[in-house]
CSV table of C-alpha atoms in Angstrom, one decimal:
chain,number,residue,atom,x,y,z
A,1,UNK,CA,40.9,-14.1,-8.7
A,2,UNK,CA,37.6,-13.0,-10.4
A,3,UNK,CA,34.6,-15.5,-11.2
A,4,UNK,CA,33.7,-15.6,-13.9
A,5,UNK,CA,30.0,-16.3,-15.3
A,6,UNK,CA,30.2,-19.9,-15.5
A,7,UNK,CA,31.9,-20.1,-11.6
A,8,UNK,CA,28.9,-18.5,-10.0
A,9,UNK,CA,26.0,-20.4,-8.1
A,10,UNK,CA,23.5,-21.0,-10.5
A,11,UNK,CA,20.2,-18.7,-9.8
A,12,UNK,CA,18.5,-22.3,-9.2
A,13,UNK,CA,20.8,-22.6,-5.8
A,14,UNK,CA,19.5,-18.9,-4.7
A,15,UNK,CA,19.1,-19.5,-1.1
A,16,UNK,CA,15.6,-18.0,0.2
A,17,UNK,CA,14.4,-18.0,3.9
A,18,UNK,CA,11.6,-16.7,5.6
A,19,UNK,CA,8.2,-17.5,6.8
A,20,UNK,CA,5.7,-17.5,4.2
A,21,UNK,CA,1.7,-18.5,5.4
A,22,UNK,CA,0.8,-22.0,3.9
A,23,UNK,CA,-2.4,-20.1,1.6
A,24,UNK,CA,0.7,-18.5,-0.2
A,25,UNK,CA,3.5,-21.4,-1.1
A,26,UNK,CA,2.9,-20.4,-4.7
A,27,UNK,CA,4.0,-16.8,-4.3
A,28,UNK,CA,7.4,-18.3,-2.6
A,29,UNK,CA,7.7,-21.0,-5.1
A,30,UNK,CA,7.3,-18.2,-7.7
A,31,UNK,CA,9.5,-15.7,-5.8
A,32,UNK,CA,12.2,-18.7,-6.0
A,33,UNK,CA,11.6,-18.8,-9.7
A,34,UNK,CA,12.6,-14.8,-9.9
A,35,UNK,CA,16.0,-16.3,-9.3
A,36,UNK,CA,15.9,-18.1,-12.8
A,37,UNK,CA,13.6,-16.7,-14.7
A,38,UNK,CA,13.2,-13.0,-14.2
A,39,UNK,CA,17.0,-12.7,-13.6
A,40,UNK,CA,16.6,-11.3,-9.9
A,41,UNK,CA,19.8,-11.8,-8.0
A,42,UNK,CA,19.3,-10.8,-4.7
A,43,UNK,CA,15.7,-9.9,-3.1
A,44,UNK,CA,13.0,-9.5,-0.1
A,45,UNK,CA,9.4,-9.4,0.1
A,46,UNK,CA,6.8,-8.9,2.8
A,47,UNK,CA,3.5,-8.5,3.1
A,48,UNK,CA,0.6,-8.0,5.4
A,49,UNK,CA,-2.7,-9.5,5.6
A,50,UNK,CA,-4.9,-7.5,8.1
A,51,UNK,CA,-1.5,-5.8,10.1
A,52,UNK,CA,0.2,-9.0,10.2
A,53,UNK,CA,2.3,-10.6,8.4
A,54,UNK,CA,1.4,-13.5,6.5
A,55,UNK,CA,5.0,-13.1,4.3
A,56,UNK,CA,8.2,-12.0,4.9
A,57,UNK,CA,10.9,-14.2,2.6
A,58,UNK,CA,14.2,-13.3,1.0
A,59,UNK,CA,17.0,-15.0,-1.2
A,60,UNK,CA,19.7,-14.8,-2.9
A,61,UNK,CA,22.8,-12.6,-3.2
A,62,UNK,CA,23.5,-8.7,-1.8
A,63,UNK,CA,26.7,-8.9,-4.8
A,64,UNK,CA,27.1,-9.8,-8.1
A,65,UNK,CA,29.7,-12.5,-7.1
A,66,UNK,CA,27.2,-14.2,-5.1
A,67,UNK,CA,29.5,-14.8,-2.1
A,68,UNK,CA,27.1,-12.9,0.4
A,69,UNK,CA,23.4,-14.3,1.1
A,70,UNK,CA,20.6,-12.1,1.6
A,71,UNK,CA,20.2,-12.0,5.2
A,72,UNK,CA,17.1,-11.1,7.3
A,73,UNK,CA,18.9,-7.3,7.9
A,74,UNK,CA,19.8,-6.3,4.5
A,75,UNK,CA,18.8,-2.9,3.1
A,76,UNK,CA,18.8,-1.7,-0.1
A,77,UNK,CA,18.4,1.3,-2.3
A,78,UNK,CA,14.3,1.5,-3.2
A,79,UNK,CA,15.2,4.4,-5.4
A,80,UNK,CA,11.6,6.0,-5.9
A,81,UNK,CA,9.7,4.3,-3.0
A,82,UNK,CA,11.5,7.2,-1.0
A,83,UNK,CA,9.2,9.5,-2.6
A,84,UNK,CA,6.5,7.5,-0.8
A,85,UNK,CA,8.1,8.1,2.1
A,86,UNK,CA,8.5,12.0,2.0
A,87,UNK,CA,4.7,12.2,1.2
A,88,UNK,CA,3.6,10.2,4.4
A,89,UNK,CA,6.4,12.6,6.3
A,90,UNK,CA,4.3,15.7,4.5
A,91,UNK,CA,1.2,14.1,5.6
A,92,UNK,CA,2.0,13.6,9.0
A,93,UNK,CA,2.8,17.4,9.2
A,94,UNK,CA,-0.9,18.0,7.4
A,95,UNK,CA,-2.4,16.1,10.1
A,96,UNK,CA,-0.5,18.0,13.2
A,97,UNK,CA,-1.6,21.3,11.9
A,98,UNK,CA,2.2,22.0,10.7
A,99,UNK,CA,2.2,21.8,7.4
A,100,UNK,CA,-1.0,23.3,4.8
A,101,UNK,CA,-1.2,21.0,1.7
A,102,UNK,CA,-2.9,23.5,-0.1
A,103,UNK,CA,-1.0,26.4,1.1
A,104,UNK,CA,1.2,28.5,-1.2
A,105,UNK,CA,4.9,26.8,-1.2
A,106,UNK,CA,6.3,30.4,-0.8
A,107,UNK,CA,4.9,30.5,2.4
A,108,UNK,CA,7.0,28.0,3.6
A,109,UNK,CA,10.0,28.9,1.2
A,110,UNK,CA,9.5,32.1,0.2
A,111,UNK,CA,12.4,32.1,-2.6
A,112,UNK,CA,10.5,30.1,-4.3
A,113,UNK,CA,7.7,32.5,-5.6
A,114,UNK,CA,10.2,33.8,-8.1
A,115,UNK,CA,9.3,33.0,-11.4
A,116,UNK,CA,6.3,32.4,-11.9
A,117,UNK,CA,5.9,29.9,-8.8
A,118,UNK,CA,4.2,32.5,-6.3
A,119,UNK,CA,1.1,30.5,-6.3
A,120,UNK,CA,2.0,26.9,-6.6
A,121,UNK,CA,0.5,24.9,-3.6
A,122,UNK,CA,2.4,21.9,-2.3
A,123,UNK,CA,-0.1,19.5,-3.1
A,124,UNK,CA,1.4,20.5,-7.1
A,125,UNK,CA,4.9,19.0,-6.0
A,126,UNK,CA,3.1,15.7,-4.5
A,127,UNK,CA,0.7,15.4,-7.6
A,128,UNK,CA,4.2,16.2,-10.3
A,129,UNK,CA,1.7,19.2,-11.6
A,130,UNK,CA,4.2,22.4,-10.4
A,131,UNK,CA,6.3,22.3,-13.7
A,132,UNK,CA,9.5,21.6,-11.8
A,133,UNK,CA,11.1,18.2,-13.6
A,134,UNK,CA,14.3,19.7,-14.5
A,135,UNK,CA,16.7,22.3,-14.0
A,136,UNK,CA,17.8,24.5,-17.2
A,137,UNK,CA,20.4,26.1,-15.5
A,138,UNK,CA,23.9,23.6,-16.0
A,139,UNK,CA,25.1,22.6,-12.7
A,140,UNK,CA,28.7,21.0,-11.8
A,141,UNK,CA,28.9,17.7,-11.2
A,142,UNK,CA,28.0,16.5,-7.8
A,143,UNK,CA,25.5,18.9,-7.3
A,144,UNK,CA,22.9,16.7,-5.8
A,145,UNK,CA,24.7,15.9,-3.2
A,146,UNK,CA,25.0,19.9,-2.7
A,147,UNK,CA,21.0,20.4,-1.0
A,148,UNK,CA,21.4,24.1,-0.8
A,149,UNK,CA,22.5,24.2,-4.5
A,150,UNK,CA,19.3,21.8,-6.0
A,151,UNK,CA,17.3,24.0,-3.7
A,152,UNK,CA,18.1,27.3,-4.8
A,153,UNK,CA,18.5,26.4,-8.3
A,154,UNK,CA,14.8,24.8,-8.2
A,155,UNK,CA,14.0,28.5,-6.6
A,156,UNK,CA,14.9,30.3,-9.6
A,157,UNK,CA,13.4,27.9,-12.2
A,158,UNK,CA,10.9,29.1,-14.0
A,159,UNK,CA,7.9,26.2,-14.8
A,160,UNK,CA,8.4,24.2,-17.9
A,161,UNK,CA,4.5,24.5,-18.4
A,162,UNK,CA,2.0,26.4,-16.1
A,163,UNK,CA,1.8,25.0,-12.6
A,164,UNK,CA,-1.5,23.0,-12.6
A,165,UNK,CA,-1.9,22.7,-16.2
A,166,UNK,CA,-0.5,19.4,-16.9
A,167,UNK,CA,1.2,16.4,-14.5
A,168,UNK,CA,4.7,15.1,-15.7
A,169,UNK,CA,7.0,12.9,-13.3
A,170,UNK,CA,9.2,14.7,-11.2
A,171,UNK,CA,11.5,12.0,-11.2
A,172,UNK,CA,14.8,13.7,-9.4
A,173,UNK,CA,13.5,16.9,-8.0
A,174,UNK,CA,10.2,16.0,-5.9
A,175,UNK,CA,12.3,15.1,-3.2
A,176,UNK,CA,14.3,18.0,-2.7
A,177,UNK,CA,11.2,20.1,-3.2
A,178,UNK,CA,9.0,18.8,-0.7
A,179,UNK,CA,11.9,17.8,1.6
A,180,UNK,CA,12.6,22.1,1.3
A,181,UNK,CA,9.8,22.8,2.3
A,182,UNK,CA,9.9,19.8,5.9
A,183,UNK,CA,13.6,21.7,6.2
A,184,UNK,CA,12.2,24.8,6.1
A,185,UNK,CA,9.1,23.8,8.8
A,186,UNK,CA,11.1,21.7,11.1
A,187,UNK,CA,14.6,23.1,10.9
A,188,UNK,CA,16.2,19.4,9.7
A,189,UNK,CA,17.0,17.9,6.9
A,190,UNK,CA,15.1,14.9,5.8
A,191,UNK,CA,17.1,12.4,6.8
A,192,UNK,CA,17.4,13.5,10.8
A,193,UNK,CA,13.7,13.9,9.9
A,194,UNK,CA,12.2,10.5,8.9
A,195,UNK,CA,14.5,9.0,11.5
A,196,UNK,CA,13.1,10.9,14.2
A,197,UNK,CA,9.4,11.4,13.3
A,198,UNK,CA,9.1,7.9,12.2
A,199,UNK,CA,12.2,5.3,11.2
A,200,UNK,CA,12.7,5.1,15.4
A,201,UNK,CA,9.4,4.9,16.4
A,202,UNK,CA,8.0,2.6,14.1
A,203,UNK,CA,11.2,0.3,13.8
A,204,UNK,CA,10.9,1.2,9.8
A,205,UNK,CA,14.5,0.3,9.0
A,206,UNK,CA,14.3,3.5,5.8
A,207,UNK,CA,17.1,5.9,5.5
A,208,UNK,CA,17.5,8.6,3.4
A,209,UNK,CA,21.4,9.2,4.0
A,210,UNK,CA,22.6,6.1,5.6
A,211,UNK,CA,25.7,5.7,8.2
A,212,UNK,CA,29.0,4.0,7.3
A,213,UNK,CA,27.7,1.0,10.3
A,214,UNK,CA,25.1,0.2,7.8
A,215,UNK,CA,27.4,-0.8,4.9
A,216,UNK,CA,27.6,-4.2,6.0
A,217,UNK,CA,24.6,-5.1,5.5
A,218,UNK,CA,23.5,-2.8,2.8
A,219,UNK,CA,23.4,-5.0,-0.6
A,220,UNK,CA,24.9,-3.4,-3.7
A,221,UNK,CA,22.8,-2.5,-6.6
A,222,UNK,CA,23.8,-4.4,-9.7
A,223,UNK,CA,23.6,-2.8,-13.5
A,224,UNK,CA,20.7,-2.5,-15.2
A,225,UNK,CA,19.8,-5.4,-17.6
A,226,UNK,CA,17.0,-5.1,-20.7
A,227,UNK,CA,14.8,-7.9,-21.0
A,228,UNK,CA,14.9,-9.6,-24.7
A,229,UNK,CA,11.7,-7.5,-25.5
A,230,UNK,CA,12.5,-4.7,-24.3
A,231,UNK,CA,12.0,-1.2,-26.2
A,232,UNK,CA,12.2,2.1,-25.3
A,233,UNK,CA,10.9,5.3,-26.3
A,234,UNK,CA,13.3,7.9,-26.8
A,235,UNK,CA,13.6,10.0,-24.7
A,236,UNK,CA,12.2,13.7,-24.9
A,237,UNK,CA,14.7,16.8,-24.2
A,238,UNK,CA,12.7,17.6,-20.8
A,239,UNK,CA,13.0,13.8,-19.6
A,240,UNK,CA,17.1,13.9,-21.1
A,241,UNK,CA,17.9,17.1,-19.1
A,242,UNK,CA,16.0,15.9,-16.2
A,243,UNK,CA,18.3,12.4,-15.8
A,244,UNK,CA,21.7,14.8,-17.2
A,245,UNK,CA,21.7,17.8,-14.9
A,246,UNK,CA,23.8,17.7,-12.7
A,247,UNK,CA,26.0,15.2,-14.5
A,248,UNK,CA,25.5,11.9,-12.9
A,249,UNK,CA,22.8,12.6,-11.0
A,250,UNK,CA,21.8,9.4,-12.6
A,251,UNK,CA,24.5,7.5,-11.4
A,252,UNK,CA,26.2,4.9,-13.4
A,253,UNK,CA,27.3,0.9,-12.6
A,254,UNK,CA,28.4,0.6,-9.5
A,255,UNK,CA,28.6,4.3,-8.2
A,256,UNK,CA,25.1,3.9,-6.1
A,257,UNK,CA,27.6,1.7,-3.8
A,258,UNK,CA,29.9,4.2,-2.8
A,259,UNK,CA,30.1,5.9,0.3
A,260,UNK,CA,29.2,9.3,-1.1
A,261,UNK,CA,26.2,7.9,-3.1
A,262,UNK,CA,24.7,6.2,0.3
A,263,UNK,CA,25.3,9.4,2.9
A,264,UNK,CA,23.4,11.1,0.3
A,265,UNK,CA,20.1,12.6,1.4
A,266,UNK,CA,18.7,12.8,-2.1
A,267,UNK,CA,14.8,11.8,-1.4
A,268,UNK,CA,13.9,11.0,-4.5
A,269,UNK,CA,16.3,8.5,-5.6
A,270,UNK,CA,18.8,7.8,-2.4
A,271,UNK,CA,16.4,6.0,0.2
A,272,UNK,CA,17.6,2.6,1.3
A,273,UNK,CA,14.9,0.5,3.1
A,274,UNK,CA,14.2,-3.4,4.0
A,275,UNK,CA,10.8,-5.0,3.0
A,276,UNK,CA,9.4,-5.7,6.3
A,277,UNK,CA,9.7,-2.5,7.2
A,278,UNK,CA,7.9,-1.3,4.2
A,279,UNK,CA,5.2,-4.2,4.1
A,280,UNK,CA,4.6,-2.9,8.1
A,281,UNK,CA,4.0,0.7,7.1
A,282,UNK,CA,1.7,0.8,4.4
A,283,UNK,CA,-0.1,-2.3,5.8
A,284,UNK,CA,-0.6,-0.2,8.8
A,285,UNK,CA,-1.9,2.5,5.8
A,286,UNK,CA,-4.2,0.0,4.6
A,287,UNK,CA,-5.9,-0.4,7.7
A,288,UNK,CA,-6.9,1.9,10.4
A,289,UNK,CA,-3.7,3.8,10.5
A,290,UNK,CA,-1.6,2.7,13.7
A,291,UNK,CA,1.1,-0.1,14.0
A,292,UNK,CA,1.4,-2.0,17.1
A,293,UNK,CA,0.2,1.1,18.7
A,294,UNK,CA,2.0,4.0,16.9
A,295,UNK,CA,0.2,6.2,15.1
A,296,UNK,CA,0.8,6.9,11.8
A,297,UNK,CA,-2.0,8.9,10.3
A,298,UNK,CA,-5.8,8.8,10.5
A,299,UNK,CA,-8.0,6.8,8.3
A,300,UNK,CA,-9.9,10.8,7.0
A,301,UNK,CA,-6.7,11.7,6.1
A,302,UNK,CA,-5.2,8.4,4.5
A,303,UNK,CA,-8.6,8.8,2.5
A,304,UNK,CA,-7.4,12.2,1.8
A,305,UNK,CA,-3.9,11.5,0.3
A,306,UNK,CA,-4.7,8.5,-1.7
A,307,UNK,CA,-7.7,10.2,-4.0
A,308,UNK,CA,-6.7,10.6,-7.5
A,309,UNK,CA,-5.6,13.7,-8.1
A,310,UNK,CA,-4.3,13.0,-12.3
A,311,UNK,CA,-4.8,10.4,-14.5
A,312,UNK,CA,-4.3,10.5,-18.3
A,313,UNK,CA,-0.6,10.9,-20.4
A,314,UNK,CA,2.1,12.5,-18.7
A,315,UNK,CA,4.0,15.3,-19.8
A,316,UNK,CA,8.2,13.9,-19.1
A,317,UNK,CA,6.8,10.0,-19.9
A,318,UNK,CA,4.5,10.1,-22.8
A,319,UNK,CA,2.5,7.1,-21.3
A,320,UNK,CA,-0.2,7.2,-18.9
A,321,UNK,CA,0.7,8.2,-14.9
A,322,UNK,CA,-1.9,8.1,-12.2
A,323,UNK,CA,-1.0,10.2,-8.8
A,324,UNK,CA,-2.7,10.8,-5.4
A,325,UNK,CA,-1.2,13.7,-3.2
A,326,UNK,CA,2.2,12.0,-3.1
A,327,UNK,CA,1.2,8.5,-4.8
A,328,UNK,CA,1.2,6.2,-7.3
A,329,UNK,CA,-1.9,4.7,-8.0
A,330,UNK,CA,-3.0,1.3,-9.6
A,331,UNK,CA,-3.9,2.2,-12.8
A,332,UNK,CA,-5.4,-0.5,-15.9
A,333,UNK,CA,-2.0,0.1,-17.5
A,334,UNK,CA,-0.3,-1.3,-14.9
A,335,UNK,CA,-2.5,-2.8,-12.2
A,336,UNK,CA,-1.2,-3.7,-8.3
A,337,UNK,CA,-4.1,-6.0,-7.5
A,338,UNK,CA,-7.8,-6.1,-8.6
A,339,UNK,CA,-8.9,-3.0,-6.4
A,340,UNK,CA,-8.8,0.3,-7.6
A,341,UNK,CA,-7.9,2.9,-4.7
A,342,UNK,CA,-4.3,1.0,-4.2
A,343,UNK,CA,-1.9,3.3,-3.5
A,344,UNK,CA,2.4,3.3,-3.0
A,345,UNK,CA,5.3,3.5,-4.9
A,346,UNK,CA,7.8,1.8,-7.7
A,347,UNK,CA,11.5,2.6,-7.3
A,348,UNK,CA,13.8,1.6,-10.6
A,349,UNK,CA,14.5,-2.0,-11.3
A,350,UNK,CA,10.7,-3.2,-9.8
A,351,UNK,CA,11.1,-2.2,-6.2
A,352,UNK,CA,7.2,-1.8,-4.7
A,353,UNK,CA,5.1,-0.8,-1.6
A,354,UNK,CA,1.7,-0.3,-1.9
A,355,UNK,CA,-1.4,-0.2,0.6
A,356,UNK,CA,-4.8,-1.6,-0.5
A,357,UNK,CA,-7.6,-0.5,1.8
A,358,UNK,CA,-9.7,-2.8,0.0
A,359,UNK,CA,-8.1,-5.8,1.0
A,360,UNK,CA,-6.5,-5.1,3.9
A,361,UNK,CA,-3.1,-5.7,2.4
A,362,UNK,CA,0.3,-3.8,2.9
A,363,UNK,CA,3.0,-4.6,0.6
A,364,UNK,CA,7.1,-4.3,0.4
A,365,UNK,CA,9.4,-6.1,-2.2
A,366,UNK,CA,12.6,-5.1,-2.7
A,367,UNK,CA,15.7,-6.0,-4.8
A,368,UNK,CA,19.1,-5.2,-6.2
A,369,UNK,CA,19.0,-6.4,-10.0
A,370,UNK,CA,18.5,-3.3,-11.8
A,371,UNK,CA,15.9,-3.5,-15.0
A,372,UNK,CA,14.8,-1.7,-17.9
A,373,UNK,CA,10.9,-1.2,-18.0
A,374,UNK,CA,8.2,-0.1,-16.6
A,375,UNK,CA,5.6,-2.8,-16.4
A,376,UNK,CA,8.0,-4.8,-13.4
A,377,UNK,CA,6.7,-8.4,-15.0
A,378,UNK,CA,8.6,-10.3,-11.8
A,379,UNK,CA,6.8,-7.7,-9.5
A,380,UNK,CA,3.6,-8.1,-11.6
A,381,UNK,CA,3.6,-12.5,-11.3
A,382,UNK,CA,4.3,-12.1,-7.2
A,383,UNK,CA,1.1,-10.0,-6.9
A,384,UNK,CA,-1.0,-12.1,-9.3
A,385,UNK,CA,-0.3,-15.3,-7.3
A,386,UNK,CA,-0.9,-13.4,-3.8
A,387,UNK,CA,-4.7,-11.8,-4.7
A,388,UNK,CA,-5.2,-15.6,-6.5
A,389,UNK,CA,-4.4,-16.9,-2.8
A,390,UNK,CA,-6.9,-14.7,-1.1
């Protein structure tokens, strides 16, 4: 038999465990509060505090029945924090002499000068300024799960505006351009990629294209729901064709679960990660670079990838955007913390990691509730509480 509404555990029961430091019971007592207020149903944050962590709680429910708790393993779908991801992968290329961040794409792929792309550099794809947010030409469905397809038909796209001339988000083709161009270097897709030059070494627990022994613990990602206030632009044709081609490349309810949808090595959108894991990484960004040993990248060239690159409207949003090579940054329009070289990535429905150099702080929350927005208000009180505390 179904439940129905009224037969499910109230969000008030939402079971959360973890160890949270003492300075920071309000961020778990507010994290709790998600549960009710903010209409989160299942979730995980972590954080670090000078490389260690000072918070790693989750709670609630990987299903929209609620019969299966959030448990210390769970991994979800971070949707953009993947693009995160592929620019520290890029970066760590950069910094073994592998890979030019200012070196001509084509050189790397060469069927991608056609067009008018001869003399795009890859630090354009990082910074969304190489013109490349959609695809005119109509593709079938299922295409992005096709990687030679996006790839070839991003090679014969001509720019929607000259390369350099204007930012706009490339929200579904960054990662299969700059996950072309680590193919095309290292001879592997993405996903063998990350694992090997950084998931296994680093114990990161982030997949793009995860296994059928993951399922089990991989929670489902619920549909979106608006908040009362919520209103949205509409949206303009580049941003419509960019979501619409291929069909269902923006998945609908339910179809992010499937088999298909989690074996997918989409970078941009398909990346399925746990928050400590996260909260490790960029913590270990926001300090001198190494984790328990491991390198990850130097501080010259974590001070390299996190300068601001853009700043100002975008061209596919129509609201203000700030990028480093690869980056979100904190911007006044919405702020992650007081200081102003913080640095990550939001995935849809308020998933987050971010370093702050500044304070020391690494940072990984993430959830299955989808939500309409941009401004991530339940995100937004979590962080509040947490720089409050320090």
């Amino acid at each position: 038999m179904t439940a129905t509404p009224d037969q499910l555990p109230s969000p008030a029961d939402a079971p959360v465990q973890g160890y949270c430091d003492p300075r920071f019971a309000a961020v778990r007592e507010q994290f709790q509060q998600n549960f009710v207020d903010r209409s989160e149903t299942g979730a995980a944050l972590a954080v670090t505090l000078n490389g260690e962590l000072v918070i790693e709680i989750y709670g609630g429910w990987t299903d929209a029945k609620h019969t299966k708790p959030w448990a210390e393993d769970t991994i979800v779908c971070c949707y953009s924090v993947g693009k995160a991801i592929c620019a520290i992968l890029a970066w760590r290329m950069a910094e073994r002499g592998e890979l030019d961040i200012d070196r001509r794409v084509a050189d790397y792929w060469p069927e991608f000068a056609r067009n008018g792309k001869s003399d795009v550099p890859v630090r354009w794809i990082l910074t969304h300024q190489s013109g490349l947010a959609a695809i005119r030409r109509p593709l079938p469905r299922g295409a992005m799960l096709d990687w030679d397809l996006m790839t070839s038909a991003l090679a014969e796209q001509e720019p929607w505006w000259p390369p350099g001339e204007a930012h706009g988000y490339h929200s579904n083709t960054q990662g299969f351009l700059i996950g072309e161009v680590i193919r095309r270097i290292t001879g592997n897709s993405i996903g063998p990629h990350l694992q090997r030059d950084l998931s296994r070494p680093i114990d990161l627990d982030f997949h793009f294209g995860t296994k059928p022994e993951h399922d089990i613990r991989t929670a489902d990602m619920l549909p979106v729901q608006q908040p009362p206030d919520f209103r949205r632009a509409p949206p303009n044709a580049l941003q419509t064709l960019g979501g619409r081609n291929p069909p269902h490349i923006q998945t609908g309810p339910g179809s992010q679960n499937t088999r298909e949808y989690r074996a997918a090595e989409f970078p941009s959108t398909t990346g399925h990660g746990a928050a400590r894991g996260l909260a490790r990484l960029f913590g270990a960004l926001a300090t001198d670079g190494q984790l328990d040993g491991a390198h990850i990248l130097e501080p010259q060239t974590i001070d390299h990838m996190s300068a601001e690159q853009v700043y100002g409207v975008d061209r596919i949003l129509g609201r203000p955007t700030r990028f480093a090579s690869g980056f979100q940054m904190t911007m006044a329009e919405r702020p992650l913390g007081p200081n102003p070289r913080t640095f990550g990535h939001f995935g849809g429905g308020g998933s987050l990691a971010f370093a702050d150099h500044d304070a020391n702080v690494g940072w990984g929350y993430v959830m299955n509730q989808g939500r309409g927005g941009w401004q991530h208000r339940h995100t937004r009180r979590l962080l509040d509480l947490f720089y409050e505390a320090l």
